[in-house]
Amino acid sequence: MSPTDNVMEKLVSLCKRRGFVFQSSEIYGGLGSVWDYGPLGVELKKNIKERWWRSMVQERDDVEGLDAAILMHPKVWEASGHVATFTDPLVDCKQCKNRFRADDPRLKGPPGQPDTKCPVCGNKGTLTEARRFNLMFKTFMGPVEEAAAVVFLRPETAQGIYVNYLNVLQSSRQKIPFGIAQIGKAFRNEITPGNFIFRTREFEQMEMQFFVKPGTEGQWFEFWRAERMKWLQSLGIRPERLRWHQHGKDELAHYAKDAFDIEYEFPFGWSEFEGIHNRTDFDLANHQRHSGKKLEYLDPATNERFVPYVVETSAGADRTALVVLCDAYREEEVEGEQRVVLKLHPALAPLTAAVLPLVNKDGMPELARRIYDGLRPHFHAFYDDGGSIGRRYRRQDEAGTPFGITVDGQSTQDQTVTVRDRDTLKQERVAVDRLVAYLGEKLKE
Ligand code: ATP
């Protein structure tokens, strides 16, 4: 096993142990590359999504929010090009029935003509020619399974934004340039999913489509690239683990004229988790053509009519969560002992503070309970009186809880507690009636 597998393995195991992420339907042996978020994971992901929403929608006056349905009219996916081109080339082994992407490095031989042996069963001559495989999940709408009622689970949230662009424009009274943001589930029947929550078949996207006058898209593209990088840095992601990757001509998606990925150095290597795309007027022009509805914008200043160009920022909430987890994961030696700690940004940490009575007697649990009740309206707090104080700190380190509040013998005398900082391990004495303000200030730092 390589050391990188080891880190991922340890992270997956921590995520299960502490209740971040569980395999879907685990008691039935699991469902391939589908994951469930446990009590801590749901908080982490919710915090990421809330922070994204705050910076993309609430703190701006030129972006509106939207929550479009997952199911859409099937013609949407014809117009968007997904029915024809959202495909991966596939090769099957007729012997062992395993399936591979045609560009799988284990299938040497000329592209499209895999003439080598099957990498799984080792048989020769059992691989089929490469075939295109559409990544969209199909389902049937209505009780009769007939072709007319076939619908798709959306493979990206963006199309819900395009088909609502005029509704949002008119109801919000925005003017171009303006954007529409959305967070929601997307589904792709990936051929080679894996790496935990990196590539899954059901995932969440945080997408924003910014509608601009043709000719100005270049400057908006640069603007959004800078904004997105700033946002990631505001989460405390280590800058040396982030880099840009510009798509070459052969990598560009069918809709894009220019695209930059933001990549993170995961334990399994540099990989994309967000993209900034210049989608031109590809989507709106195609929807206009397929629907027969005008999707032009009338510029009130110049009386010009045009189909806007679109600059998209597209991030995966799950991949961003994996970035945050990988970046936060540390193994350290503290006071002669090994500890595993998630150094999560305090605003992203599932729990802000753990309240811990030093021992379960002498009035300490009662005071600790009162402190816990006082914190809960303000922060996500956790009460823990199980096991030695050292073990309880270690548990909170693994959960990434930034503050440990300990009620000790002195606390019941003078109404002060110690606040332990997860990263520096420094302990400060703080008056109980100042705790809410103290933690509030720390969270703003
Ligand atoms: P990849 O090349 O990794 O398949 P992509 O280029 O197809 O990704 P986009 O279509 O640009 O990805 O999707 C935007 C974002 O959605 C990605 O940056 C990623 O964070 C997220 N995403 C896409 N596919 C998946 C998936 N199967 N599982 C989890 N997140 C995904």
Coordinates of C-alpha atoms and ligand atoms in Angstrom, one line a residue:
M1 CA 0.0 0.0 0.0
S2 CA 1.3 3.4 -0.9
P3 CA 1.5 6.2 1.8
T4 CA -1.2 8.2 -0.2
D5 CA -3.7 5.3 0.0
N6 CA -2.9 5.2 3.6
V7 CA -3.9 8.8 4.2
M8 CA -7.1 8.3 2.3
E9 CA -7.8 5.1 4.2
K10 CA -7.2 6.8 7.5
L11 CA -9.5 9.7 6.5
V12 CA -12.3 7.3 5.3
S13 CA -12.0 5.4 8.6
L14 CA -12.1 8.6 10.7
C15 CA -15.1 9.8 8.7
K16 CA -16.9 6.6 9.6
R17 CA -15.8 6.5 13.2
R18 CA -16.7 10.1 14.0
G19 CA -19.9 10.2 11.9
F20 CA -18.9 12.3 8.9
V21 CA -19.6 9.9 6.1
F22 CA -21.0 6.4 5.8
Q23 CA -21.4 4.2 2.8
S24 CA -24.9 4.1 1.5
S25 CA -27.0 1.1 2.3
E26 CA -24.1 -0.4 4.2
I27 CA -26.0 -3.2 5.9
Y28 CA -26.8 -4.5 2.4
G29 CA -23.2 -4.5 1.3
G30 CA -23.3 -0.8 0.2
L31 CA -24.3 0.8 -3.1
G32 CA -21.4 1.6 -5.4
S33 CA -19.9 5.1 -5.0
V34 CA -22.9 6.5 -3.1
W35 CA -22.3 7.9 0.3
D36 CA -24.4 9.2 3.2
Y37 CA -23.4 12.2 5.5
G38 CA -23.7 11.4 9.2
P39 CA -24.3 13.9 12.1
L40 CA -20.9 15.7 11.7
G41 CA -20.7 15.4 7.9
V42 CA -24.1 17.0 7.4
E43 CA -23.0 19.9 9.5
L44 CA -19.7 20.3 7.7
K45 CA -21.3 20.2 4.2
K46 CA -24.1 22.5 5.4
N47 CA -21.5 25.0 6.6
I48 CA -19.7 24.9 3.3
K49 CA -22.9 25.4 1.4
E50 CA -24.0 28.3 3.6
R51 CA -20.7 30.1 3.3
W52 CA -20.8 29.7 -0.5
W53 CA -24.4 31.0 -0.5
R54 CA -23.5 33.9 1.7
S55 CA -20.6 35.0 -0.5
M56 CA -22.2 34.3 -3.8
V57 CA -25.8 35.6 -3.1
Q58 CA -26.3 37.4 0.2
E59 CA -23.2 39.6 0.1
R60 CA -23.8 40.6 -3.5
D61 CA -26.5 42.6 -5.1
D62 CA -26.0 41.3 -8.6
V63 CA -26.7 37.6 -7.9
E64 CA -30.1 36.0 -7.2
G65 CA -30.8 32.5 -5.8
L66 CA -32.8 29.7 -7.3
D67 CA -33.8 26.2 -6.4
A68 CA -35.0 24.4 -9.6
A69 CA -36.3 20.9 -9.7
I70 CA -34.1 17.9 -10.4
L71 CA -36.5 16.6 -13.1
M72 CA -36.8 18.7 -16.2
H73 CA -38.5 18.5 -19.6
P74 CA -36.5 15.9 -21.6
K75 CA -36.0 18.5 -24.4
V76 CA -33.8 20.5 -22.0
W77 CA -31.1 17.8 -22.4
E78 CA -31.4 17.7 -26.1
A79 CA -31.0 21.4 -26.3
S80 CA -28.1 21.4 -23.9
G81 CA -26.2 18.8 -25.9
H82 CA -26.2 16.2 -23.1
V83 CA -28.2 13.6 -24.9
A84 CA -25.8 13.6 -27.9
T85 CA -22.5 14.3 -26.3
F86 CA -22.5 13.7 -22.5
T87 CA -20.8 10.4 -23.0
D88 CA -17.7 8.5 -22.1
P89 CA -16.1 5.8 -24.3
L90 CA -16.5 2.3 -22.8
V91 CA -14.9 -1.1 -23.3
D92 CA -16.4 -4.3 -21.9
C93 CA -14.8 -7.6 -21.2
K94 CA -17.0 -10.3 -22.6
Q95 CA -15.5 -12.9 -20.3
C96 CA -15.6 -11.3 -16.8
K97 CA -18.2 -8.6 -17.7
N98 CA -16.0 -5.8 -16.2
R99 CA -16.3 -2.4 -17.8
F100 CA -13.5 0.1 -18.4
R101 CA -13.1 3.6 -19.8
A102 CA -11.4 3.3 -23.1
D103 CA -8.7 5.7 -21.9
D104 CA -8.0 3.5 -18.9
P105 CA -4.1 3.4 -18.8
R106 CA -4.3 -0.4 -18.1
L107 CA -5.7 -0.9 -21.6
K108 CA -2.6 -0.2 -23.6
G109 CA -3.0 -0.6 -27.3
P110 CA -4.3 2.0 -29.8
P111 CA -7.2 4.2 -28.5
G112 CA -10.5 2.8 -29.5
Q113 CA -9.0 -0.6 -30.4
P114 CA -8.1 -2.3 -27.1
D115 CA -6.2 -5.3 -28.3
T116 CA -4.5 -6.2 -25.1
K117 CA -5.7 -8.5 -22.4
C118 CA -8.4 -7.7 -19.9
P119 CA -6.8 -6.1 -16.8
V120 CA -9.1 -7.9 -14.5
C121 CA -9.5 -11.6 -15.8
G122 CA -6.3 -11.5 -17.9
N123 CA -8.0 -13.1 -20.9
K124 CA -6.9 -12.1 -24.4
G125 CA -9.3 -11.0 -27.1
T126 CA -12.3 -10.7 -24.8
L127 CA -12.5 -6.9 -24.9
T128 CA -15.2 -5.2 -27.1
E129 CA -14.7 -2.2 -29.3
A130 CA -15.1 1.1 -27.5
R131 CA -18.7 2.3 -27.4
R132 CA -20.1 5.7 -26.3
F133 CA -22.0 5.5 -23.0
N134 CA -24.3 8.3 -21.9
L135 CA -23.7 9.3 -18.3
M136 CA -27.3 10.5 -17.6
F137 CA -29.6 8.5 -15.4
K138 CA -32.9 7.8 -17.0
T139 CA -36.1 7.2 -15.3
F140 CA -39.8 7.0 -16.2
M141 CA -42.3 9.7 -15.3
G142 CA -45.9 8.4 -14.7
P143 CA -47.0 4.8 -14.2
V144 CA -46.5 3.5 -17.7
E145 CA -43.0 2.8 -18.8
E146 CA -43.2 4.1 -22.3
A147 CA -40.6 6.0 -24.2
A148 CA -42.6 9.2 -24.2
A149 CA -42.3 9.5 -20.5
V150 CA -38.6 9.1 -20.2
V151 CA -37.0 11.8 -18.0
F152 CA -33.4 12.3 -16.8
L153 CA -32.0 13.0 -13.4
R154 CA -30.1 16.3 -14.1
P155 CA -26.4 15.8 -14.6
E156 CA -25.7 19.4 -13.7
T157 CA -27.7 22.1 -12.0
A158 CA -26.9 24.8 -14.6
Q159 CA -29.7 24.0 -17.0
G160 CA -32.4 24.8 -14.3
I161 CA -30.8 28.3 -14.2
Y162 CA -30.8 28.8 -18.0
V163 CA -34.4 27.8 -18.5
N164 CA -35.4 30.2 -15.6
Y165 CA -33.2 33.0 -16.7
L166 CA -36.0 35.2 -18.0
N167 CA -38.3 34.4 -15.0
V168 CA -35.5 35.5 -12.6
L169 CA -34.6 38.5 -14.7
Q170 CA -38.1 39.8 -14.8
S171 CA -39.2 39.0 -11.3
S172 CA -36.0 40.4 -9.6
R173 CA -35.7 43.4 -11.9
Q174 CA -32.0 42.8 -12.3
K175 CA -30.1 44.2 -15.2
I176 CA -27.3 42.5 -17.1
P177 CA -24.6 41.8 -15.9
F178 CA -26.2 39.7 -13.2
G179 CA -26.0 36.1 -12.0
I180 CA -28.2 33.2 -10.7
A181 CA -26.9 30.8 -8.1
Q182 CA -28.1 27.4 -7.1
I183 CA -27.1 24.5 -4.9
G184 CA -28.6 21.1 -5.6
K185 CA -28.1 17.5 -6.4
A186 CA -26.8 16.2 -9.7
F187 CA -26.5 12.7 -10.9
R188 CA -24.0 11.0 -13.3
N189 CA -23.7 7.3 -14.0
E190 CA -19.9 7.5 -13.8
I191 CA -18.0 4.6 -15.2
T192 CA -15.0 4.8 -13.0
P193 CA -16.2 6.4 -9.8
G194 CA -14.1 6.3 -6.7
N195 CA -11.7 8.0 -4.3
F196 CA -14.4 8.2 -1.6
I197 CA -16.6 11.3 -2.1
F198 CA -14.5 12.6 -4.9
R199 CA -16.3 10.9 -7.8
T200 CA -19.8 9.7 -6.9
R201 CA -22.9 9.0 -8.8
E202 CA -25.1 11.3 -6.8
F203 CA -23.5 14.5 -5.7
E204 CA -24.2 18.2 -5.0
Q205 CA -23.2 21.1 -7.0
M206 CA -22.9 24.8 -6.1
E207 CA -23.2 26.6 -9.4
M208 CA -23.5 30.3 -10.4
Q209 CA -24.2 31.4 -14.0
F210 CA -23.3 35.1 -14.6
F211 CA -25.1 36.6 -17.6
V212 CA -23.1 39.3 -19.4
K213 CA -23.1 41.4 -22.6
P214 CA -21.2 39.6 -25.4
G215 CA -17.7 41.0 -25.6
T216 CA -17.4 41.5 -21.8
E217 CA -17.2 37.9 -20.9
G218 CA -13.3 37.9 -20.8
Q219 CA -13.2 40.5 -18.0
W220 CA -16.0 38.7 -16.1
F221 CA -14.2 35.4 -16.5
E222 CA -11.1 36.9 -14.8
F223 CA -13.2 38.6 -12.1
W224 CA -14.9 35.3 -11.1
R225 CA -11.6 33.4 -11.2
A226 CA -10.2 35.8 -8.7
E227 CA -13.4 35.8 -6.5
R228 CA -13.5 32.0 -6.3
M229 CA -9.8 31.7 -5.3
K230 CA -10.3 34.4 -2.6
W231 CA -13.3 32.4 -1.3
L232 CA -11.2 29.2 -1.0
Q233 CA -8.5 31.1 0.8
S234 CA -11.0 32.5 3.2
L235 CA -11.7 28.9 4.2
G236 CA -8.1 28.6 5.2
I237 CA -7.2 26.0 2.5
R238 CA -3.4 25.9 2.2
P239 CA -2.6 27.9 -0.9
E240 CA 0.4 25.7 -1.9
R241 CA -2.2 22.8 -2.4
L242 CA -4.3 24.8 -4.8
R243 CA -3.5 25.5 -8.5
W244 CA -5.1 26.5 -11.7
H245 CA -5.4 24.2 -14.7
Q246 CA -6.5 25.7 -18.0
H247 CA -8.2 23.3 -20.3
G248 CA -6.5 22.6 -23.6
K249 CA -8.6 22.4 -26.8
D250 CA -9.0 18.7 -26.5
E251 CA -10.3 18.9 -22.9
L252 CA -13.0 21.6 -23.3
A253 CA -16.5 20.5 -22.7
H254 CA -18.9 20.8 -25.6
Y255 CA -20.3 24.1 -24.4
A256 CA -17.1 25.9 -23.3
K257 CA -14.8 28.3 -25.1
D258 CA -12.5 28.7 -22.2
A259 CA -12.2 26.9 -18.9
F260 CA -10.0 26.9 -15.8
D261 CA -10.2 24.2 -13.2
I262 CA -9.2 24.8 -9.6
E263 CA -7.2 21.7 -8.5
Y264 CA -6.3 20.5 -5.1
E265 CA -3.4 18.2 -4.2
F266 CA -5.4 15.3 -2.8
P267 CA -3.5 12.3 -1.3
F268 CA -4.2 10.6 -4.7
G269 CA -2.8 13.5 -6.7
W270 CA -3.8 16.9 -8.2
S271 CA -7.5 16.9 -9.2
E272 CA -10.2 19.3 -10.1
F273 CA -12.9 20.3 -7.7
E274 CA -14.2 23.5 -9.2
G275 CA -14.4 25.0 -12.7
I276 CA -14.8 28.5 -14.1
H277 CA -16.2 28.2 -17.6
N278 CA -16.9 30.6 -20.4
R279 CA -20.1 29.0 -21.8
T280 CA -20.6 31.7 -24.4
D281 CA -24.3 31.9 -25.5
F282 CA -24.2 28.2 -26.2
D283 CA -26.9 27.2 -23.7
L284 CA -29.3 30.1 -24.1
A285 CA -29.1 30.2 -27.9
N286 CA -29.8 26.4 -28.0
H287 CA -32.7 26.7 -25.6
Q288 CA -34.1 29.6 -27.7
R289 CA -33.8 27.4 -30.8
H290 CA -35.3 24.3 -29.3
S291 CA -38.1 26.0 -27.3
G292 CA -39.0 28.6 -29.9
K293 CA -39.1 31.2 -27.0
K294 CA -37.1 34.3 -27.3
L295 CA -34.4 34.5 -24.6
E296 CA -32.9 37.8 -25.7
Y297 CA -32.1 40.7 -23.4
L298 CA -33.2 44.2 -24.2
D299 CA -30.6 46.6 -22.9
P300 CA -32.6 49.5 -21.5
A301 CA -29.7 52.0 -22.0
T302 CA -28.9 51.3 -25.6
N303 CA -32.1 49.5 -26.8
E304 CA -29.9 46.7 -28.2
R305 CA -31.1 43.1 -28.1
F306 CA -28.8 40.2 -27.5
V307 CA -28.5 36.7 -26.1
P308 CA -26.3 37.1 -23.1
Y309 CA -23.0 35.2 -22.7
V310 CA -22.5 33.2 -19.6
V311 CA -19.6 32.8 -17.2
E312 CA -20.1 29.9 -14.9
T313 CA -18.5 29.0 -11.6
S314 CA -19.2 25.3 -10.9
A315 CA -18.1 23.6 -7.7
G316 CA -19.0 20.3 -6.2
A317 CA -20.1 20.5 -2.6
D318 CA -18.9 17.0 -1.9
R319 CA -15.5 17.5 -3.6
T320 CA -15.1 20.8 -1.7
A321 CA -15.9 18.9 1.5
L322 CA -13.2 16.4 0.6
V323 CA -10.7 19.2 0.0
V324 CA -11.6 20.7 3.4
L325 CA -11.2 17.3 5.1
C326 CA -7.9 16.4 3.4
D327 CA -6.5 19.9 4.1
A328 CA -7.5 19.8 7.7
Y329 CA -6.3 16.2 8.5
R330 CA -3.1 16.2 10.6
E331 CA -1.2 13.6 12.6
E332 CA 0.8 15.3 15.3
E333 CA 2.8 14.4 18.4
V334 CA 1.5 16.2 21.5
E335 CA 2.9 15.8 24.9
G336 CA 4.6 12.6 23.8
E337 CA 1.4 11.2 22.4
Q338 CA 0.2 10.9 18.8
R339 CA -3.0 12.8 18.0
V340 CA -5.1 13.0 14.9
V341 CA -6.7 16.4 14.5
L342 CA -8.9 18.0 11.9
K343 CA -7.8 21.6 11.7
L344 CA -11.0 22.8 10.2
H345 CA -11.8 26.5 9.8
P346 CA -13.9 27.3 12.9
A347 CA -16.8 28.5 10.7
L348 CA -16.8 25.1 8.9
A349 CA -16.4 22.9 12.0
P350 CA -19.5 20.8 12.6
L351 CA -19.3 21.6 16.3
T352 CA -18.0 24.9 17.6
A353 CA -17.5 23.9 21.2
A354 CA -17.5 20.9 23.4
V355 CA -18.5 21.3 27.1
L356 CA -16.7 18.9 29.3
P357 CA -17.0 18.4 33.1
L358 CA -13.6 17.4 34.4
V359 CA -15.2 14.8 36.6
N360 CA -18.8 13.7 37.2
K361 CA -19.2 15.0 40.7
D362 CA -18.8 18.1 43.0
G363 CA -21.4 20.1 41.0
M364 CA -19.3 20.1 37.8
P365 CA -21.8 18.2 35.6
E366 CA -24.6 20.6 36.7
L367 CA -22.6 23.7 35.9
A368 CA -21.4 22.2 32.7
R369 CA -25.0 21.4 31.6
R370 CA -26.0 25.0 32.4
I371 CA -23.1 26.3 30.3
Y372 CA -24.1 23.9 27.5
D373 CA -27.7 25.1 27.5
G374 CA -26.5 28.8 27.5
L375 CA -24.3 28.2 24.4
R376 CA -26.8 26.2 22.3
P377 CA -28.9 29.1 21.0
H378 CA -25.7 30.7 19.7
F379 CA -23.4 27.8 18.6
H380 CA -23.5 24.2 17.7
A381 CA -22.2 22.8 21.0
F382 CA -21.7 19.3 22.3
Y383 CA -21.8 17.9 25.9
D384 CA -19.5 15.0 26.7
D385 CA -18.9 13.5 30.1
G386 CA -17.8 10.1 29.0
G387 CA -14.3 8.9 29.7
S388 CA -11.1 10.6 30.8
I389 CA -10.6 14.3 29.9
G390 CA -7.7 13.3 27.6
R391 CA -9.8 10.9 25.6
R392 CA -12.6 13.4 25.3
Y393 CA -10.2 16.0 23.9
R394 CA -8.9 13.5 21.4
R395 CA -12.4 12.7 20.3
Q396 CA -13.1 16.4 19.7
D397 CA -9.7 16.8 17.9
E398 CA -10.8 14.2 15.5
A399 CA -14.2 15.9 15.0
G400 CA -12.4 19.2 14.4
T401 CA -14.1 21.0 17.3
P402 CA -12.1 24.3 17.7
F403 CA -12.9 24.9 21.4
G404 CA -13.0 22.6 24.4
I405 CA -14.7 24.1 27.5
T406 CA -13.7 22.4 30.7
V407 CA -15.5 22.8 34.0
D408 CA -13.2 22.0 36.8
G409 CA -13.0 22.4 40.6
Q410 CA -12.3 26.1 40.4
S411 CA -15.3 26.6 38.1
T412 CA -17.8 25.9 40.8
Q413 CA -16.0 28.3 43.1
D414 CA -15.5 31.4 40.8
Q415 CA -17.7 30.7 37.7
T416 CA -14.8 30.5 35.3
V417 CA -13.9 27.7 32.9
T418 CA -10.9 26.8 30.8
V419 CA -11.2 27.1 27.0
R420 CA -8.8 24.9 25.1
D421 CA -7.7 25.9 21.6
R422 CA -7.7 22.8 19.3
D423 CA -4.7 24.0 17.3
T424 CA -2.4 25.7 19.8
L425 CA -3.6 23.6 22.8
K426 CA -3.4 26.8 24.9
Q427 CA -5.9 27.0 27.7
E428 CA -7.4 30.3 28.8
R429 CA -9.6 31.0 31.8
V430 CA -12.8 32.7 30.8
A431 CA -15.7 33.8 33.0
V432 CA -18.8 31.8 32.3
D433 CA -20.9 34.9 31.6
R434 CA -18.4 36.0 28.9
L435 CA -18.3 32.7 27.0
V436 CA -20.8 33.6 24.3
A437 CA -19.0 36.8 23.5
Y438 CA -15.5 35.2 23.8
L439 CA -16.4 32.4 21.3
G440 CA -18.1 35.0 19.0
E441 CA -15.0 37.0 18.9
K442 CA -12.8 34.0 18.2
L443 CA -15.0 32.9 15.3
K444 CA -14.6 36.3 13.7
E445 CA -10.8 36.2 13.8
Ligands
ATP1 P1 -14.6 15.3 -13.9 O1 -13.7 15.7 -15.0 O2 -13.8 15.1 -12.6 O3 -15.5 14.2 -14.2 P2 -16.1 17.4 -14.8 O4 -15.1 18.3 -15.5 O5 -17.0 16.6 -15.6 O6 -15.4 16.6 -13.6 P3 -18.0 19.5 -14.3 O7 -18.9 19.0 -15.2 O8 -17.2 20.8 -14.6 O9 -17.0 18.4 -13.8 O10 -18.7 19.7 -12.9 C1 -18.4 20.7 -12.0 C2 -18.1 20.2 -10.6 O11 -19.0 19.3 -10.1 C3 -16.7 19.5 -10.5 O12 -15.7 20.4 -10.4 C4 -16.9 18.6 -9.3 O13 -16.6 19.4 -8.1 C5 -18.4 18.3 -9.3 N1 -18.5 16.9 -9.9 C6 -18.7 16.6 -11.1 N2 -18.8 15.2 -11.3 C7 -18.8 14.8 -10.0 C8 -18.9 13.5 -9.4 N3 -19.1 12.4 -10.2 N4 -18.8 13.3 -8.1 C9 -18.7 14.4 -7.3 N5 -18.6 15.6 -7.8 C10 -18.6 15.8 -9.1

